GROMACS .gro file of N, CA and C in nm:
model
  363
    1UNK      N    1  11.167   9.681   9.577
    1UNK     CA    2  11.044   9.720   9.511
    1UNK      C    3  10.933   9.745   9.612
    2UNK      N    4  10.940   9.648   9.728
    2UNK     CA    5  10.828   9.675   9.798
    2UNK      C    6  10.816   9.821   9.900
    3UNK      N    7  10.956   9.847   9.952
    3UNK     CA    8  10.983  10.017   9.981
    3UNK      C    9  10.932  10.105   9.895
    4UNK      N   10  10.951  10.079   9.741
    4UNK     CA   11  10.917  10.189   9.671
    4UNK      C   12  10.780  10.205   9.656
    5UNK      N   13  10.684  10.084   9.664
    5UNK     CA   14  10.548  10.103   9.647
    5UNK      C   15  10.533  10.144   9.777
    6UNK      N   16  10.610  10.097   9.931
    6UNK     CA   17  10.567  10.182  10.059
    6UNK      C   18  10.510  10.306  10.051
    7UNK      N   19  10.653  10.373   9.976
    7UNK     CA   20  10.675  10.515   9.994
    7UNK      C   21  10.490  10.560   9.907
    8UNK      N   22  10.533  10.521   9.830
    8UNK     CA   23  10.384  10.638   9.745
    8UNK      C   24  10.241  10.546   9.808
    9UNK      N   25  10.257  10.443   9.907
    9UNK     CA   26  10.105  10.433   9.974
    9UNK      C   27  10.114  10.475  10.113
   10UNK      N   28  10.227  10.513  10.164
   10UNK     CA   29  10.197  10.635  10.268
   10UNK      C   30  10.137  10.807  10.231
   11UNK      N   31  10.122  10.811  10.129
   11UNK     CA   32  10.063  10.913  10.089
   11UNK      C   33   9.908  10.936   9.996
   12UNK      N   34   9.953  10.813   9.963
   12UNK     CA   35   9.798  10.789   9.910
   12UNK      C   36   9.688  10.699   9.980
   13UNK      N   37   9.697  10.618  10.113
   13UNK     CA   38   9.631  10.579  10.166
   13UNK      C   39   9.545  10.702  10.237
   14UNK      N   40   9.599  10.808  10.317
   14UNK     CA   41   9.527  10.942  10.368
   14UNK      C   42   9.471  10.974  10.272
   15UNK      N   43   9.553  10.969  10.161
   15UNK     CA   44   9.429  11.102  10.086
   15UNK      C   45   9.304  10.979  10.010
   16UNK      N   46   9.262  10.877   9.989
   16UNK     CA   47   9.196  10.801   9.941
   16UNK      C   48   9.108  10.768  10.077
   17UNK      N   49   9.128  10.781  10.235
   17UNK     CA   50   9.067  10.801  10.326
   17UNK      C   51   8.989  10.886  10.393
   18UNK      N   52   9.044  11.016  10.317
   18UNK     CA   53   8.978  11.146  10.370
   18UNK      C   54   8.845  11.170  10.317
   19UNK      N   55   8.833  11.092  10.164
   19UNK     CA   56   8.675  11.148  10.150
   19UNK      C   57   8.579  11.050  10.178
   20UNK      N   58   8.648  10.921  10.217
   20UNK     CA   59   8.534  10.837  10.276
   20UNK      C   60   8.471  10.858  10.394
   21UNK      N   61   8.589  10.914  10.507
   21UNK     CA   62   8.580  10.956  10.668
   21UNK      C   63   8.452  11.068  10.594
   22UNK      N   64   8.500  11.131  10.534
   22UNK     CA   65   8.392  11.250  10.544
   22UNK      C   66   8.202  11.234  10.510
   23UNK      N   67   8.237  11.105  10.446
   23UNK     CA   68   8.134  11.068  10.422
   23UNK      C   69   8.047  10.960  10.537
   24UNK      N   70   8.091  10.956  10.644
   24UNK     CA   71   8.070  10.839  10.768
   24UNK      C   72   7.985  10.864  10.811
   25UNK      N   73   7.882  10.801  10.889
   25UNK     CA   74   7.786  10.887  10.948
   25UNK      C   75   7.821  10.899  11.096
   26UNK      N   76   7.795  11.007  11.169
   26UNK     CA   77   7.809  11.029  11.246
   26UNK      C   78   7.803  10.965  11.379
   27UNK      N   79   7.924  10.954  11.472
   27UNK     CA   80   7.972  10.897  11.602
   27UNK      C   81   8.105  10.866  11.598
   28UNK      N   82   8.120  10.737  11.628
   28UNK     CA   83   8.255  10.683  11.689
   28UNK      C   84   8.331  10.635  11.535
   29UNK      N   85   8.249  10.582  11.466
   29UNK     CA   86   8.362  10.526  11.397
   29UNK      C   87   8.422  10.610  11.280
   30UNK      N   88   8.397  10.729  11.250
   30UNK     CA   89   8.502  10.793  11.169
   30UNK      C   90   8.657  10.802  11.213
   31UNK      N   91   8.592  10.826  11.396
   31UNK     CA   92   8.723  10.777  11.465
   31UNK      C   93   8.812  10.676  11.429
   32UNK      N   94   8.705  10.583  11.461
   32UNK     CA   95   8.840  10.441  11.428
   32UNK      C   96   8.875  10.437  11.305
   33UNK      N   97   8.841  10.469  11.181
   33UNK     CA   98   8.906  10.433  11.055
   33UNK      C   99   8.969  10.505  11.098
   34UNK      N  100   8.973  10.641  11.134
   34UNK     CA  101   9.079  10.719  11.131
   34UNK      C  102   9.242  10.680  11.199
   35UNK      N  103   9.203  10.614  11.313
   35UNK     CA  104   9.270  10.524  11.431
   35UNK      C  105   9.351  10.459  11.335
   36UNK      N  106   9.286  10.354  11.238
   36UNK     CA  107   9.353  10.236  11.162
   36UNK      C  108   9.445  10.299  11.089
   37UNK      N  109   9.401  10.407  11.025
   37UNK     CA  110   9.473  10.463  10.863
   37UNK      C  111   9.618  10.509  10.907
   38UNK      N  112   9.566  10.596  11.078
   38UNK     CA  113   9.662  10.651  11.127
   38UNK      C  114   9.777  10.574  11.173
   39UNK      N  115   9.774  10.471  11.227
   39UNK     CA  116   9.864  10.335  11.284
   39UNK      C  117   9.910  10.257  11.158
   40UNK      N  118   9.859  10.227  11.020
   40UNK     CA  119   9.884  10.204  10.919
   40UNK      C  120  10.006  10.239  10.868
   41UNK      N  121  10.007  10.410  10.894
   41UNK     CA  122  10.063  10.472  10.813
   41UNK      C  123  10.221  10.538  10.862
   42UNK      N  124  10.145  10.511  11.047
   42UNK     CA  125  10.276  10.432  11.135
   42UNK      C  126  10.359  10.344  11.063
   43UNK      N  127  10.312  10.239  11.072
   43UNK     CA  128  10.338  10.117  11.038
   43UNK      C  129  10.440  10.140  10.903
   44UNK      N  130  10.383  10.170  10.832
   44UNK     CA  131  10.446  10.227  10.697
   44UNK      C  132  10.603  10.305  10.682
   45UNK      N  133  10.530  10.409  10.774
   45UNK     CA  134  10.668  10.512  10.755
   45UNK      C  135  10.753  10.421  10.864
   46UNK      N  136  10.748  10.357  10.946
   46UNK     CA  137  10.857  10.289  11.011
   46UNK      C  138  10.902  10.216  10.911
   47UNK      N  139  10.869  10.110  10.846
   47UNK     CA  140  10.954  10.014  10.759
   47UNK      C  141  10.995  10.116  10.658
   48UNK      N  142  10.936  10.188  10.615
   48UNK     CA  143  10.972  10.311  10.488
   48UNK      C  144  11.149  10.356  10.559
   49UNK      N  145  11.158  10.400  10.670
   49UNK     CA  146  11.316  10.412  10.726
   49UNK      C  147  11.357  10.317  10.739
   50UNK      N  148  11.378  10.204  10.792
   50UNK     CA  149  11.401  10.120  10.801
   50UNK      C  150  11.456  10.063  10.656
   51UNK      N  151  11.372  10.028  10.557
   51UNK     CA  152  11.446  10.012  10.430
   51UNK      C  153  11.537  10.101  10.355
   52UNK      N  154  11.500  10.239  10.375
   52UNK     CA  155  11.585  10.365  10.319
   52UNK      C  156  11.749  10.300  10.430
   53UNK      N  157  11.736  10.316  10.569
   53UNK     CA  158  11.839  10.315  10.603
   53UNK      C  159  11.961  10.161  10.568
   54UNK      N  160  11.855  10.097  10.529
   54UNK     CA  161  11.951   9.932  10.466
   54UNK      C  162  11.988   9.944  10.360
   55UNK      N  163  11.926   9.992  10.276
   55UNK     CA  164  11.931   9.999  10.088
   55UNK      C  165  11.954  10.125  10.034
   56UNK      N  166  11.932  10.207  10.132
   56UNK     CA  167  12.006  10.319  10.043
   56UNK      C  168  11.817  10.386  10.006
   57UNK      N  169  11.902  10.522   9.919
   57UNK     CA  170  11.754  10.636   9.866
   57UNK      C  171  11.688  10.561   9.808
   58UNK      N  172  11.525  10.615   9.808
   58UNK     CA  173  11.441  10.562   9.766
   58UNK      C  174  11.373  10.656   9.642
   59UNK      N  175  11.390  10.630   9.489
   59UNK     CA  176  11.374  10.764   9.401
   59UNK      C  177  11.241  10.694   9.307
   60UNK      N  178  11.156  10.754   9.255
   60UNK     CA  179  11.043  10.723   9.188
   60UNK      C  180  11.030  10.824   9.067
   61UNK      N  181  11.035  10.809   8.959
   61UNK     CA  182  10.958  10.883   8.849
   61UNK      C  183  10.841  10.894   8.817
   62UNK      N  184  10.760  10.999   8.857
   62UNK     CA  185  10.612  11.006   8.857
   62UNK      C  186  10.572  11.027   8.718
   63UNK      N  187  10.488  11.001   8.662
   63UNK     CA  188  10.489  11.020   8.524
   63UNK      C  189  10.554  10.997   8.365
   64UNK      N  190  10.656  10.899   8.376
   64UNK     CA  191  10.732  10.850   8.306
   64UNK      C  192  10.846  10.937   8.250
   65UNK      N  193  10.864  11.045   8.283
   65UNK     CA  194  10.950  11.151   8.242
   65UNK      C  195  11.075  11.181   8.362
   66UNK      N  196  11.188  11.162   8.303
   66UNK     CA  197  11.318  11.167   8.379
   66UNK      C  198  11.317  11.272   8.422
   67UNK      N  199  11.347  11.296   8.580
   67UNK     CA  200  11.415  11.460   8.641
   67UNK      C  201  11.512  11.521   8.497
   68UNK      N  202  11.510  11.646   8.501
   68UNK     CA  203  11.476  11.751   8.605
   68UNK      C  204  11.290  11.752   8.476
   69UNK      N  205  11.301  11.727   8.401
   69UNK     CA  206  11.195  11.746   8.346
   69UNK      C  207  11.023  11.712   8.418
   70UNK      N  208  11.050  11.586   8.484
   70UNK     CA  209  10.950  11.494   8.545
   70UNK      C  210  10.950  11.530   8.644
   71UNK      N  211  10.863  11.514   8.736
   71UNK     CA  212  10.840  11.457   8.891
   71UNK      C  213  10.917  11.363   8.917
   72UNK      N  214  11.017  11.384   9.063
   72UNK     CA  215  11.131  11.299   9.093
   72UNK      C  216  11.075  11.292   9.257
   73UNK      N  217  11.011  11.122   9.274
   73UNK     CA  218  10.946  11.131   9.426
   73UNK      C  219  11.043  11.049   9.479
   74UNK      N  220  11.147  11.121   9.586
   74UNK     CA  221  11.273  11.062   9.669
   74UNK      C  222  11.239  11.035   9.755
   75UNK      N  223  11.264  10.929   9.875
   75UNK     CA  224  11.295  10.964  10.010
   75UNK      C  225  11.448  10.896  10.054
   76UNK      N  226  11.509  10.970  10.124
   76UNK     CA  227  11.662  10.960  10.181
   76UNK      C  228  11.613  10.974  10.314
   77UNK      N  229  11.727  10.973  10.422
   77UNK     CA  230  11.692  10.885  10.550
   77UNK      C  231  11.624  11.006  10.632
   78UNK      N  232  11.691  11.149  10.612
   78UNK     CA  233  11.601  11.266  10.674
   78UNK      C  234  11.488  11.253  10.680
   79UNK      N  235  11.405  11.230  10.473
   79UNK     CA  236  11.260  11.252  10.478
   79UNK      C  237  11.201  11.144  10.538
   80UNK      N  238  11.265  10.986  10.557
   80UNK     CA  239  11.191  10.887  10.587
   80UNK      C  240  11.179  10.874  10.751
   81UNK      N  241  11.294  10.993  10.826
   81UNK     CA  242  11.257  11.004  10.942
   81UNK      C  243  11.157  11.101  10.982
   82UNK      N  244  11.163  11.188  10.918
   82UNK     CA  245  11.059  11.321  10.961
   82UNK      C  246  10.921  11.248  10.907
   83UNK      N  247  10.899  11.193  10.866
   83UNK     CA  248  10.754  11.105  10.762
   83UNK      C  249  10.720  11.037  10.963
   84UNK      N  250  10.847  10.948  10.980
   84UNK     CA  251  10.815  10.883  11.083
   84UNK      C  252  10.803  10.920  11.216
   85UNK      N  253  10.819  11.067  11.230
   85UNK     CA  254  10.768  11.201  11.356
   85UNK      C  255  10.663  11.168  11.339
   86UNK      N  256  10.619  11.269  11.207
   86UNK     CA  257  10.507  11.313  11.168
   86UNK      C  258  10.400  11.205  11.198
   87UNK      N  259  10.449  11.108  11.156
   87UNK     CA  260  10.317  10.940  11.191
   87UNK      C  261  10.286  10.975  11.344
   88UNK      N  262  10.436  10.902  11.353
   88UNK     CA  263  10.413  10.882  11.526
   88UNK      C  264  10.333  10.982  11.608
   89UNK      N  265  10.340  11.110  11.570
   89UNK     CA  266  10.298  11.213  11.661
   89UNK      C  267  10.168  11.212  11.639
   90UNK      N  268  10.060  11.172  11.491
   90UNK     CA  269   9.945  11.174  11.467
   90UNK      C  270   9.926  11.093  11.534
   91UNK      N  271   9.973  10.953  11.554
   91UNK     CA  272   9.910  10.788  11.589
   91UNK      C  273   9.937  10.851  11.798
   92UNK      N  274   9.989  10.931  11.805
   92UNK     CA  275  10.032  10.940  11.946
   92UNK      C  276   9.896  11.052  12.011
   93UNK      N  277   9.815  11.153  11.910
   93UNK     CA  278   9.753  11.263  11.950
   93UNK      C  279   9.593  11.177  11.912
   94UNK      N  280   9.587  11.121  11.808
   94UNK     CA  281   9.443  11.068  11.742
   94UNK      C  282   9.369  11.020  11.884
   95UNK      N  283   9.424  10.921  11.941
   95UNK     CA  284   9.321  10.900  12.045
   95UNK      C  285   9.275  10.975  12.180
   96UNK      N  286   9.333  11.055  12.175
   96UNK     CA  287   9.345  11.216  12.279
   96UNK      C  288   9.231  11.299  12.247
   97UNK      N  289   9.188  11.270  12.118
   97UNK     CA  290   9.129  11.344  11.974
   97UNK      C  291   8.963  11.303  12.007
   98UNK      N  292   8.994  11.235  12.059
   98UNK     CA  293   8.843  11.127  12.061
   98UNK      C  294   8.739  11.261  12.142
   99UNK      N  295   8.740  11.252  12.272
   99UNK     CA  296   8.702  11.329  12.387
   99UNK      C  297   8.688  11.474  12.348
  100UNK      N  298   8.811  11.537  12.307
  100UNK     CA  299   8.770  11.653  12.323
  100UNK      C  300   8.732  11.707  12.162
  101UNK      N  301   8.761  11.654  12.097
  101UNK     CA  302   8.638  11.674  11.954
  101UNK      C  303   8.525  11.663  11.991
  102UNK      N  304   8.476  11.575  12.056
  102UNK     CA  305   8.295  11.520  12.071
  102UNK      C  306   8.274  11.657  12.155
  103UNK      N  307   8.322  11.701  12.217
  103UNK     CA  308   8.291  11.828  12.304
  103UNK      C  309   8.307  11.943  12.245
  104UNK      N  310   8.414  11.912  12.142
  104UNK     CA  311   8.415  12.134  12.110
  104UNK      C  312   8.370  12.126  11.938
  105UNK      N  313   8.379  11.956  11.883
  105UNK     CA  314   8.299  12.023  11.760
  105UNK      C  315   8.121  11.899  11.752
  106UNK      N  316   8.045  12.017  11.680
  106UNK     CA  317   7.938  11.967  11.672
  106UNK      C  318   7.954  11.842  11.601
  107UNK      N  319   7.823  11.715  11.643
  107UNK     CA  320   7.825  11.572  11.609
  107UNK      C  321   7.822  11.539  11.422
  108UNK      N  322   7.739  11.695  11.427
  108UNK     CA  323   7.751  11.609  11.249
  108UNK      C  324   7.865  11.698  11.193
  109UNK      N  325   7.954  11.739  11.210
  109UNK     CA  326   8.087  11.807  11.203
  109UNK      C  327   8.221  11.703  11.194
  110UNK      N  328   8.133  11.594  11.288
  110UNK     CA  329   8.283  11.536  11.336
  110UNK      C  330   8.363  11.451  11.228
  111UNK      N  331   8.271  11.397  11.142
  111UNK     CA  332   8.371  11.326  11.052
  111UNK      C  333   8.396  11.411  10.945
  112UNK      N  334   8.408  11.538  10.922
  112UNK     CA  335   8.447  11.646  10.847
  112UNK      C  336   8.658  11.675  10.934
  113UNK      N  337   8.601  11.633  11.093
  113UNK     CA  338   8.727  11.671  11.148
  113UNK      C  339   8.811  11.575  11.125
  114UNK      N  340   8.748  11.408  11.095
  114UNK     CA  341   8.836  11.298  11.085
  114UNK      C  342   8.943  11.336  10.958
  115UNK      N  343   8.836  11.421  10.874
  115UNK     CA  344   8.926  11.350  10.729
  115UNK      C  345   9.004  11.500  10.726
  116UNK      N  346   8.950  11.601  10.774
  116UNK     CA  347   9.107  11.744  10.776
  116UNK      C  348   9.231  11.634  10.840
  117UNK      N  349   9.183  11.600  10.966
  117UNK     CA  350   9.324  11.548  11.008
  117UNK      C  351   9.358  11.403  10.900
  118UNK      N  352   9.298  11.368  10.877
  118UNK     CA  353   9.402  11.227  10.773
  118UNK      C  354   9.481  11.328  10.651
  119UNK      N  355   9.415  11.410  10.613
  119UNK     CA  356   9.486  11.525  10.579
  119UNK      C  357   9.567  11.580  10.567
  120UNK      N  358   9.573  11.612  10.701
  120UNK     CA  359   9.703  11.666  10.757
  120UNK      C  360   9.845  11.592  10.756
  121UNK      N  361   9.840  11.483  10.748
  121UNK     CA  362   9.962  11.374  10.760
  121UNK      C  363  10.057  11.400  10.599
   0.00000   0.00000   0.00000
């Protein structure tokens, strides 16, 4: 049970982050939430494989309605590895992110850039 609630708060922690970042005031720390959410969500999609690969697929009915009719939210060991690229490579670029954002986008811009990239994940 606790994989299956993983899976759908690796996707809803970004997007429930993006409009707060956007709302930050301007400097460093849109960064760091961003930092946290991003390592979080690390954090996440690693045990998210990790349980897929012990227990087998991970399948969710969104909306109370059985496939093919319903929303059918899976992850099998492909998606729970590519989830765990995708982390790693954000949690690996975010602090790289710091420096040359403050330089090529304007200051009150910047937490507009935090929450495209939580976004992006």
């Amino acid at each position: 049970m606790i994989g299956l609630n993983l899976s759908l708060l690796i996707v809803v922690v970004p997007l429930i982050a993006a409009p707060l970042l956007a709302i930050l005031p301007t400097g460093r720390t849109p960064w760091g939430v961003t930092l946290m959410v991003t390592w979080a969500v690390l954090g996440m999609a690693g045990w998210q494989l990790w349980n897929v690969l012990n227990q087998g697929v991970i399948s969710y009915e969104l909306g109370g309605w059985a496939p093919p009719w319903g929303i059918e939210y899976r992850i099998d060991a492909l998606n729970a590895f590519m989830t765990l690229v995708v982390a790693g490579i954000a949690a690996v670029t975010l602090p790289y992110a710091l420096r040359s954002a403050e330089r090529e986008i304007p200051r009150q811009q910047l937490s507009l850039f935090y929450s495209a990239f939580a976004l992006c994940r």
